[in-house]
Structure formats: C-alpha cells, structure tokens
Coordinates of C-alpha atoms in Angstrom, one line a residue:
X1 CA -34.0 9.1 -57.2
X2 CA -32.5 5.9 -55.7
X3 CA -34.4 4.6 -52.6
X4 CA -31.4 5.2 -50.4
X5 CA -31.8 9.0 -50.8
X6 CA -35.5 9.0 -49.8
X7 CA -35.7 6.4 -47.1
X8 CA -36.8 7.4 -43.6
X9 CA -35.0 6.1 -40.5
X10 CA -32.6 3.2 -40.2
X11 CA -33.3 -0.1 -41.9
X12 CA -32.2 -3.4 -40.3
X13 CA -33.9 -5.4 -43.0
X14 CA -31.7 -7.5 -45.2
X15 CA -34.2 -7.0 -48.1
X16 CA -33.4 -3.3 -48.1
X17 CA -29.7 -3.9 -48.3
X18 CA -30.2 -6.5 -51.1
X19 CA -32.3 -4.0 -53.0
X20 CA -29.3 -1.7 -53.3
X21 CA -27.7 -4.2 -55.7
X22 CA -29.0 -5.2 -59.1
X23 CA -30.5 -8.7 -59.3
X24 CA -27.1 -10.0 -60.7
X25 CA -25.2 -8.4 -57.9
X26 CA -24.2 -5.2 -59.7
X27 CA -22.1 -6.7 -62.5
X28 CA -22.0 -4.8 -65.8
X29 CA -22.4 -7.2 -68.7
X30 CA -19.9 -6.5 -71.5
X31 CA -20.0 -7.9 -75.1
X32 CA -16.4 -8.6 -76.1
X33 CA -17.5 -10.0 -79.5
X34 CA -16.7 -13.6 -78.6
X35 CA -20.4 -14.7 -78.4
X36 CA -20.2 -14.7 -74.6
X37 CA -21.3 -12.0 -72.1
X38 CA -18.6 -11.1 -69.6
X39 CA -19.4 -9.7 -66.2
X40 CA -17.3 -6.8 -65.0
X41 CA -17.5 -5.5 -61.4
X42 CA -18.5 -1.9 -60.7
X43 CA -17.0 -0.3 -57.6
X44 CA -20.2 1.3 -56.3
X45 CA -21.9 -2.1 -56.1
X46 CA -18.8 -3.9 -54.7
X47 CA -18.8 -1.2 -52.0
X48 CA -22.5 -1.6 -51.2
X49 CA -22.0 -5.4 -51.1
X50 CA -19.1 -5.0 -48.7
X51 CA -21.0 -2.6 -46.5
X52 CA -23.9 -5.1 -46.4
X53 CA -21.5 -7.8 -45.3
X54 CA -20.1 -5.6 -42.5
X55 CA -23.6 -4.6 -41.5
X56 CA -24.7 -8.2 -41.3
X57 CA -21.8 -9.1 -39.0
X58 CA -22.3 -6.1 -36.7
X59 CA -26.2 -6.2 -36.6
X60 CA -26.8 -9.9 -37.0
X61 CA -23.7 -11.5 -35.7
X62 CA -22.9 -13.3 -38.9
X63 CA -22.7 -12.8 -42.6
X64 CA -25.9 -12.8 -44.7
X65 CA -25.5 -14.8 -47.9
X66 CA -26.3 -12.9 -51.1
X67 CA -27.3 -15.2 -54.0
X68 CA -24.3 -14.0 -56.0
X69 CA -21.7 -14.6 -53.3
X70 CA -20.7 -18.0 -54.6
X71 CA -20.8 -21.3 -52.7
X72 CA -18.2 -20.6 -49.9
X73 CA -19.5 -21.0 -46.4
X74 CA -16.6 -21.9 -44.1
X75 CA -15.9 -19.7 -41.2
X76 CA -12.4 -19.0 -42.5
X77 CA -13.8 -17.9 -45.9
X78 CA -16.3 -15.7 -44.1
X79 CA -13.6 -14.1 -41.9
X80 CA -11.4 -13.4 -45.0
X81 CA -14.4 -12.0 -46.9
X82 CA -15.3 -9.8 -44.0
X83 CA -11.8 -8.4 -43.6
X84 CA -11.5 -7.9 -47.4
X85 CA -14.7 -5.9 -47.3
X86 CA -13.6 -3.9 -44.3
X87 CA -10.3 -3.0 -46.1
X88 CA -12.2 -2.3 -49.4
X89 CA -14.6 0.2 -47.7
X90 CA -11.6 2.0 -46.2
X91 CA -10.0 2.2 -49.7
X92 CA -13.3 3.5 -51.2
X93 CA -13.7 6.2 -48.5
X94 CA -10.1 7.4 -49.0
X95 CA -10.4 7.3 -52.8
X96 CA -13.6 9.4 -52.8
X97 CA -12.1 11.9 -50.3
X98 CA -15.5 13.5 -49.8
X99 CA -14.7 17.1 -48.7
X100 CA -18.2 18.2 -47.9
X101 CA -18.4 20.4 -44.8
X102 CA -20.5 19.0 -42.0
X103 CA -22.1 21.5 -39.6
X104 CA -22.4 20.7 -35.9
X105 CA -25.9 20.0 -34.5
X106 CA -27.3 19.3 -31.1
X107 CA -27.1 15.6 -30.2
X108 CA -28.1 13.7 -27.1
X109 CA -25.3 12.5 -24.8
X110 CA -25.5 9.4 -22.7
X111 CA -27.3 11.2 -19.9
X112 CA -30.0 12.6 -22.2
X113 CA -28.5 16.1 -22.3
X114 CA -27.7 18.0 -25.5
X115 CA -24.2 18.7 -26.7
X116 CA -22.6 19.9 -29.9
X117 CA -21.8 17.0 -32.3
X118 CA -21.7 16.0 -35.9
X119 CA -24.0 13.3 -37.3
X120 CA -23.4 14.0 -41.0
X121 CA -27.1 13.7 -41.8
X122 CA -28.8 16.3 -44.0
X123 CA -25.5 17.8 -45.2
X124 CA -24.9 18.8 -48.8
X125 CA -22.6 16.5 -50.8
X126 CA -21.5 16.6 -54.4
X127 CA -22.8 13.2 -55.6
X128 CA -22.7 11.3 -58.8
X129 CA -25.9 9.8 -60.2
X130 CA -26.2 6.4 -58.5
X131 CA -29.6 5.8 -60.1
X132 CA -28.2 6.3 -63.6
X133 CA -25.4 3.8 -62.8
X134 CA -27.9 1.3 -61.4
X135 CA -30.1 1.6 -64.5
X136 CA -27.1 1.3 -66.8
X137 CA -25.9 -1.9 -65.1
X138 CA -29.4 -3.3 -65.0
X139 CA -29.9 -2.7 -68.7
X140 CA -26.6 -4.3 -69.6
X141 CA -28.1 -7.7 -68.5
X142 CA -30.5 -7.4 -71.5
X143 CA -28.2 -5.7 -73.9
X144 CA -24.5 -6.1 -73.0
X145 CA -22.3 -3.0 -73.4
X146 CA -19.7 -2.7 -76.1
X147 CA -16.2 -2.0 -74.7
X148 CA -15.9 1.1 -76.9
X149 CA -18.7 2.8 -74.9
X150 CA -16.8 2.3 -71.6
X151 CA -14.2 4.6 -70.1
X152 CA -10.7 3.4 -69.7
X153 CA -11.1 3.0 -65.9
X154 CA -14.8 3.6 -65.4
X155 CA -18.2 2.8 -66.7
X156 CA -18.9 6.3 -68.2
X157 CA -16.5 8.0 -70.6

C-alpha cells in the first residue's frame, strides 16, 4: 500500500509531498538501444508534482523547489509553471472522470452546527495500483525498460 492511502490527517510537510515522487522525480527510464537511458514522464507523477506546486503556493505562499525542477527561479517562470500545473490538474481530473458516488455526511458549518455535506473522504473508488507504478518506475532507474514492454500510450500493456 502506498503511504498516501494509509496516512492519518492532513500533512503540510514538504517532505511528505516529495515522498510521493520517486527520487528521480517519477521518470521512467527507457533503453532505446542507443547506449543511453532516456527519461520518459509518467502522468501520475507529473500530476503529483503539479499538485505539490499548487499546494506550496496555497499553503506556503510560494513554490517549493523539487531537486528535479531544473534551474529556473524567476517569478515569471514560477507563475507560468504554476498555471501550467493548475491547467494540467484540471485535464487529469477530467481525463480520469472518476464516477464514484459520494454519500453525504454531517459536516460542521461556520457556526459549529451540523449540516449535510460531502467531503469525499472514506468513499469507495475504483483505483489503479499506484504502488505498482511507483515500484516499476523506481526499478527502471536500475534496469531501464525496453520499449517493447510498454503500452502504446501507457506504461503497462
């Protein structure tokens, strides 16, 4: 089980968010037979990276720098990166079109009273195996993947 599924409460710690990526930032290493290893982005990790960027702006007031973000540090580059990430997360949500039903629960309103609401927590979703993808990408750093073992548009066939 990936730590995101078993964590308790909300984490504002950058280390937690960084732990969602592999040490190389979530890039799958592919052997194209040219004696070089090629890095290929994987959407789940790009989405997590972007969510971390949005979180750092909302929670911390500025972008946290991940070691694999490159050297850019200008405000304009940060703004463009943030907006790219915001748009990318919207695309990812629409693409996944998660149709899980979310039951209403009692939530506290601004005055401390209870009202019907939806918080989405504890609901059943049909998920793919994020841990398997994480492990596969992590292993590719040691043994790059041959293109024939990849799907046409995805990591797994």
